[in-house]
């Protein structure tokens, strides 16, 4: 039998949320790919660079704040469960991205505001 644990209600909700996020990421990826053929192709470079800069700034700021205002709470030293996550939960985000990209090619992006 598989060494993965069974799906719980929270896993189904997380999987549905990851699937929805994946669909929107797929639509966004298709939109970014569509910018490559237009005069807005520099945006393909600018948007990820700005996102990466903000991400690195937040990581740095979080570490500085943690050093100055330490809460005294130690992080968990071991995971709560030793069972592996269900495969359906692990595949929900990549499946959502694939559905979003295919849906964007079929006109799903036009239906969303």
JSON list of C-alpha atoms in Angstrom, two decimals:
[
{"chain": "A", "resi": 1, "resn": "UNK", "atom": "CA", "xyz": [0.00, 0.00, 0.00]},
{"chain": "A", "resi": 2, "resn": "UNK", "atom": "CA", "xyz": [1.09, 3.59, -0.51]},
{"chain": "A", "resi": 3, "resn": "UNK", "atom": "CA", "xyz": [2.97, 5.40, 2.22]},
{"chain": "A", "resi": 4, "resn": "UNK", "atom": "CA", "xyz": [1.05, 8.61, 1.49]},
{"chain": "A", "resi": 5, "resn": "UNK", "atom": "CA", "xyz": [-1.65, 9.66, 3.92]},
{"chain": "A", "resi": 6, "resn": "UNK", "atom": "CA", "xyz": [-5.30, 9.84, 2.96]},
{"chain": "A", "resi": 7, "resn": "UNK", "atom": "CA", "xyz": [-6.93, 13.08, 1.81]},
{"chain": "A", "resi": 8, "resn": "UNK", "atom": "CA", "xyz": [-8.67, 15.03, 4.56]},
{"chain": "A", "resi": 9, "resn": "UNK", "atom": "CA", "xyz": [-11.23, 17.82, 4.28]},
{"chain": "A", "resi": 10, "resn": "UNK", "atom": "CA", "xyz": [-8.51, 20.46, 4.68]},
{"chain": "A", "resi": 11, "resn": "UNK", "atom": "CA", "xyz": [-6.48, 18.80, 1.94]},
{"chain": "A", "resi": 12, "resn": "UNK", "atom": "CA", "xyz": [-9.43, 18.99, -0.45]},
{"chain": "A", "resi": 13, "resn": "UNK", "atom": "CA", "xyz": [-9.91, 22.69, 0.35]},
{"chain": "A", "resi": 14, "resn": "UNK", "atom": "CA", "xyz": [-6.18, 23.39, -0.08]},
{"chain": "A", "resi": 15, "resn": "UNK", "atom": "CA", "xyz": [-6.15, 21.44, -3.34]},
{"chain": "A", "resi": 16, "resn": "UNK", "atom": "CA", "xyz": [-9.10, 23.44, -4.67]},
{"chain": "A", "resi": 17, "resn": "UNK", "atom": "CA", "xyz": [-7.42, 26.70, -3.68]},
{"chain": "A", "resi": 18, "resn": "UNK", "atom": "CA", "xyz": [-4.13, 25.64, -5.31]},
{"chain": "A", "resi": 19, "resn": "UNK", "atom": "CA", "xyz": [-6.04, 24.64, -8.45]},
{"chain": "A", "resi": 20, "resn": "UNK", "atom": "CA", "xyz": [-7.74, 28.05, -8.63]},
{"chain": "A", "resi": 21, "resn": "UNK", "atom": "CA", "xyz": [-4.43, 29.84, -8.05]},
{"chain": "A", "resi": 22, "resn": "UNK", "atom": "CA", "xyz": [-2.85, 27.68, -10.75]},
{"chain": "A", "resi": 23, "resn": "UNK", "atom": "CA", "xyz": [-5.57, 28.62, -13.25]},
{"chain": "A", "resi": 24, "resn": "UNK", "atom": "CA", "xyz": [-4.94, 32.32, -12.65]},
{"chain": "A", "resi": 25, "resn": "UNK", "atom": "CA", "xyz": [-1.17, 31.80, -12.86]},
{"chain": "A", "resi": 26, "resn": "UNK", "atom": "CA", "xyz": [-1.66, 29.99, -16.17]},
{"chain": "A", "resi": 27, "resn": "UNK", "atom": "CA", "xyz": [-3.77, 32.87, -17.49]},
{"chain": "A", "resi": 28, "resn": "UNK", "atom": "CA", "xyz": [-1.11, 35.36, -16.34]},
{"chain": "A", "resi": 29, "resn": "UNK", "atom": "CA", "xyz": [1.68, 33.31, -17.92]},
{"chain": "A", "resi": 30, "resn": "UNK", "atom": "CA", "xyz": [-0.21, 33.24, -21.21]},
{"chain": "A", "resi": 31, "resn": "UNK", "atom": "CA", "xyz": [-0.72, 37.01, -21.00]},
{"chain": "A", "resi": 32, "resn": "UNK", "atom": "CA", "xyz": [2.99, 37.52, -20.35]},
{"chain": "A", "resi": 33, "resn": "UNK", "atom": "CA", "xyz": [3.81, 35.31, -23.33]},
{"chain": "A", "resi": 34, "resn": "UNK", "atom": "CA", "xyz": [1.41, 37.38, -25.41]},
{"chain": "A", "resi": 35, "resn": "UNK", "atom": "CA", "xyz": [3.36, 40.52, -24.52]},
{"chain": "A", "resi": 36, "resn": "UNK", "atom": "CA", "xyz": [6.43, 39.08, -26.23]},
{"chain": "A", "resi": 37, "resn": "UNK", "atom": "CA", "xyz": [4.95, 39.72, -29.66]},
{"chain": "A", "resi": 38, "resn": "UNK", "atom": "CA", "xyz": [3.92, 43.30, -29.00]},
{"chain": "A", "resi": 39, "resn": "UNK", "atom": "CA", "xyz": [5.66, 46.57, -28.32]},
{"chain": "A", "resi": 40, "resn": "UNK", "atom": "CA", "xyz": [5.32, 45.89, -24.58]},
{"chain": "A", "resi": 41, "resn": "UNK", "atom": "CA", "xyz": [7.95, 43.13, -24.54]},
{"chain": "A", "resi": 42, "resn": "UNK", "atom": "CA", "xyz": [10.18, 45.03, -22.05]},
{"chain": "A", "resi": 43, "resn": "UNK", "atom": "CA", "xyz": [7.42, 44.50, -19.49]},
{"chain": "A", "resi": 44, "resn": "UNK", "atom": "CA", "xyz": [8.28, 40.78, -19.54]},
{"chain": "A", "resi": 45, "resn": "UNK", "atom": "CA", "xyz": [11.65, 41.71, -18.06]},
{"chain": "A", "resi": 46, "resn": "UNK", "atom": "CA", "xyz": [10.56, 44.61, -15.85]},
{"chain": "A", "resi": 47, "resn": "UNK", "atom": "CA", "xyz": [7.70, 42.85, -14.04]},
{"chain": "A", "resi": 48, "resn": "UNK", "atom": "CA", "xyz": [9.73, 39.85, -12.76]},
{"chain": "A", "resi": 49, "resn": "UNK", "atom": "CA", "xyz": [12.69, 42.09, -11.85]},
{"chain": "A", "resi": 50, "resn": "UNK", "atom": "CA", "xyz": [10.45, 44.38, -9.80]},
{"chain": "A", "resi": 51, "resn": "UNK", "atom": "CA", "xyz": [8.76, 41.39, -8.19]},
{"chain": "A", "resi": 52, "resn": "UNK", "atom": "CA", "xyz": [12.13, 39.85, -7.34]},
{"chain": "A", "resi": 53, "resn": "UNK", "atom": "CA", "xyz": [13.37, 43.13, -5.88]},
{"chain": "A", "resi": 54, "resn": "UNK", "atom": "CA", "xyz": [10.33, 43.49, -3.66]},
{"chain": "A", "resi": 55, "resn": "UNK", "atom": "CA", "xyz": [10.61, 39.84, -2.63]},
{"chain": "A", "resi": 56, "resn": "UNK", "atom": "CA", "xyz": [14.28, 40.22, -1.65]},
{"chain": "A", "resi": 57, "resn": "UNK", "atom": "CA", "xyz": [13.51, 43.47, 0.19]},
{"chain": "A", "resi": 58, "resn": "UNK", "atom": "CA", "xyz": [10.76, 41.76, 2.19]},
{"chain": "A", "resi": 59, "resn": "UNK", "atom": "CA", "xyz": [13.07, 38.86, 3.07]},
{"chain": "A", "resi": 60, "resn": "UNK", "atom": "CA", "xyz": [15.76, 41.27, 4.22]},
{"chain": "A", "resi": 61, "resn": "UNK", "atom": "CA", "xyz": [13.26, 43.44, 6.14]},
{"chain": "A", "resi": 62, "resn": "UNK", "atom": "CA", "xyz": [11.75, 40.39, 7.82]},
{"chain": "A", "resi": 63, "resn": "UNK", "atom": "CA", "xyz": [15.17, 39.21, 9.03]},
{"chain": "A", "resi": 64, "resn": "UNK", "atom": "CA", "xyz": [16.05, 42.68, 10.35]},
{"chain": "A", "resi": 65, "resn": "UNK", "atom": "CA", "xyz": [12.74, 42.97, 12.19]},
{"chain": "A", "resi": 66, "resn": "UNK", "atom": "CA", "xyz": [13.15, 39.45, 13.63]},
{"chain": "A", "resi": 67, "resn": "UNK", "atom": "CA", "xyz": [16.61, 40.35, 14.98]},
{"chain": "A", "resi": 68, "resn": "UNK", "atom": "CA", "xyz": [15.45, 43.61, 16.53]},
{"chain": "A", "resi": 69, "resn": "UNK", "atom": "CA", "xyz": [12.08, 42.46, 17.86]},
{"chain": "A", "resi": 70, "resn": "UNK", "atom": "CA", "xyz": [12.56, 38.80, 18.67]},
{"chain": "A", "resi": 71, "resn": "UNK", "atom": "CA", "xyz": [9.42, 37.12, 19.96]},
{"chain": "A", "resi": 72, "resn": "UNK", "atom": "CA", "xyz": [11.16, 34.38, 21.89]},
{"chain": "A", "resi": 73, "resn": "UNK", "atom": "CA", "xyz": [9.14, 31.66, 20.17]},
{"chain": "A", "resi": 74, "resn": "UNK", "atom": "CA", "xyz": [11.31, 28.90, 18.79]},
{"chain": "A", "resi": 75, "resn": "UNK", "atom": "CA", "xyz": [10.45, 27.36, 15.42]},
{"chain": "A", "resi": 76, "resn": "UNK", "atom": "CA", "xyz": [9.28, 23.76, 15.29]},
{"chain": "A", "resi": 77, "resn": "UNK", "atom": "CA", "xyz": [12.17, 21.33, 15.28]},
{"chain": "A", "resi": 78, "resn": "UNK", "atom": "CA", "xyz": [10.38, 18.40, 13.67]},
{"chain": "A", "resi": 79, "resn": "UNK", "atom": "CA", "xyz": [7.33, 18.04, 11.45]},
{"chain": "A", "resi": 80, "resn": "UNK", "atom": "CA", "xyz": [4.00, 17.15, 13.01]},
{"chain": "A", "resi": 81, "resn": "UNK", "atom": "CA", "xyz": [3.44, 14.13, 10.81]},
{"chain": "A", "resi": 82, "resn": "UNK", "atom": "CA", "xyz": [5.81, 11.76, 9.09]},
{"chain": "A", "resi": 83, "resn": "UNK", "atom": "CA", "xyz": [3.36, 10.76, 6.37]},
{"chain": "A", "resi": 84, "resn": "UNK", "atom": "CA", "xyz": [3.90, 12.09, 2.89]},
{"chain": "A", "resi": 85, "resn": "UNK", "atom": "CA", "xyz": [1.39, 14.50, 1.41]},
{"chain": "A", "resi": 86, "resn": "UNK", "atom": "CA", "xyz": [-1.29, 13.07, -0.89]},
{"chain": "A", "resi": 87, "resn": "UNK", "atom": "CA", "xyz": [-0.43, 13.05, -4.58]},
{"chain": "A", "resi": 88, "resn": "UNK", "atom": "CA", "xyz": [-3.66, 14.87, -5.50]},
{"chain": "A", "resi": 89, "resn": "UNK", "atom": "CA", "xyz": [-2.64, 17.79, -3.28]},
{"chain": "A", "resi": 90, "resn": "UNK", "atom": "CA", "xyz": [0.86, 17.92, -4.77]},
{"chain": "A", "resi": 91, "resn": "UNK", "atom": "CA", "xyz": [-0.42, 17.90, -8.36]},
{"chain": "A", "resi": 92, "resn": "UNK", "atom": "CA", "xyz": [-3.20, 20.48, -7.90]},
{"chain": "A", "resi": 93, "resn": "UNK", "atom": "CA", "xyz": [-1.06, 23.58, -8.62]},
{"chain": "A", "resi": 94, "resn": "UNK", "atom": "CA", "xyz": [0.68, 22.24, -11.76]},
{"chain": "A", "resi": 95, "resn": "UNK", "atom": "CA", "xyz": [-2.66, 20.95, -13.03]},
{"chain": "A", "resi": 96, "resn": "UNK", "atom": "CA", "xyz": [-4.22, 24.37, -12.44]},
{"chain": "A", "resi": 97, "resn": "UNK", "atom": "CA", "xyz": [-1.43, 26.08, -14.35]},
{"chain": "A", "resi": 98, "resn": "UNK", "atom": "CA", "xyz": [-1.89, 23.69, -17.28]},
{"chain": "A", "resi": 99, "resn": "UNK", "atom": "CA", "xyz": [-5.67, 24.23, -17.24]},
{"chain": "A", "resi": 100, "resn": "UNK", "atom": "CA", "xyz": [-5.14, 28.00, -17.11]},
{"chain": "A", "resi": 101, "resn": "UNK", "atom": "CA", "xyz": [-2.75, 28.04, -20.06]},
{"chain": "A", "resi": 102, "resn": "UNK", "atom": "CA", "xyz": [-4.95, 25.77, -22.16]},
{"chain": "A", "resi": 103, "resn": "UNK", "atom": "CA", "xyz": [-8.02, 27.77, -21.13]},
{"chain": "A", "resi": 104, "resn": "UNK", "atom": "CA", "xyz": [-6.30, 31.01, -22.09]},
{"chain": "A", "resi": 105, "resn": "UNK", "atom": "CA", "xyz": [-5.68, 29.64, -25.57]},
{"chain": "A", "resi": 106, "resn": "UNK", "atom": "CA", "xyz": [-9.34, 28.69, -25.80]},
{"chain": "A", "resi": 107, "resn": "UNK", "atom": "CA", "xyz": [-10.57, 32.14, -24.66]},
{"chain": "A", "resi": 108, "resn": "UNK", "atom": "CA", "xyz": [-11.01, 31.73, -20.90]},
{"chain": "A", "resi": 109, "resn": "UNK", "atom": "CA", "xyz": [-9.21, 35.02, -20.29]},
{"chain": "A", "resi": 110, "resn": "UNK", "atom": "CA", "xyz": [-11.90, 36.89, -22.18]},
{"chain": "A", "resi": 111, "resn": "UNK", "atom": "CA", "xyz": [-14.59, 35.65, -19.81]},
{"chain": "A", "resi": 112, "resn": "UNK", "atom": "CA", "xyz": [-12.86, 36.94, -16.70]},
{"chain": "A", "resi": 113, "resn": "UNK", "atom": "CA", "xyz": [-12.95, 40.67, -15.91]}
]
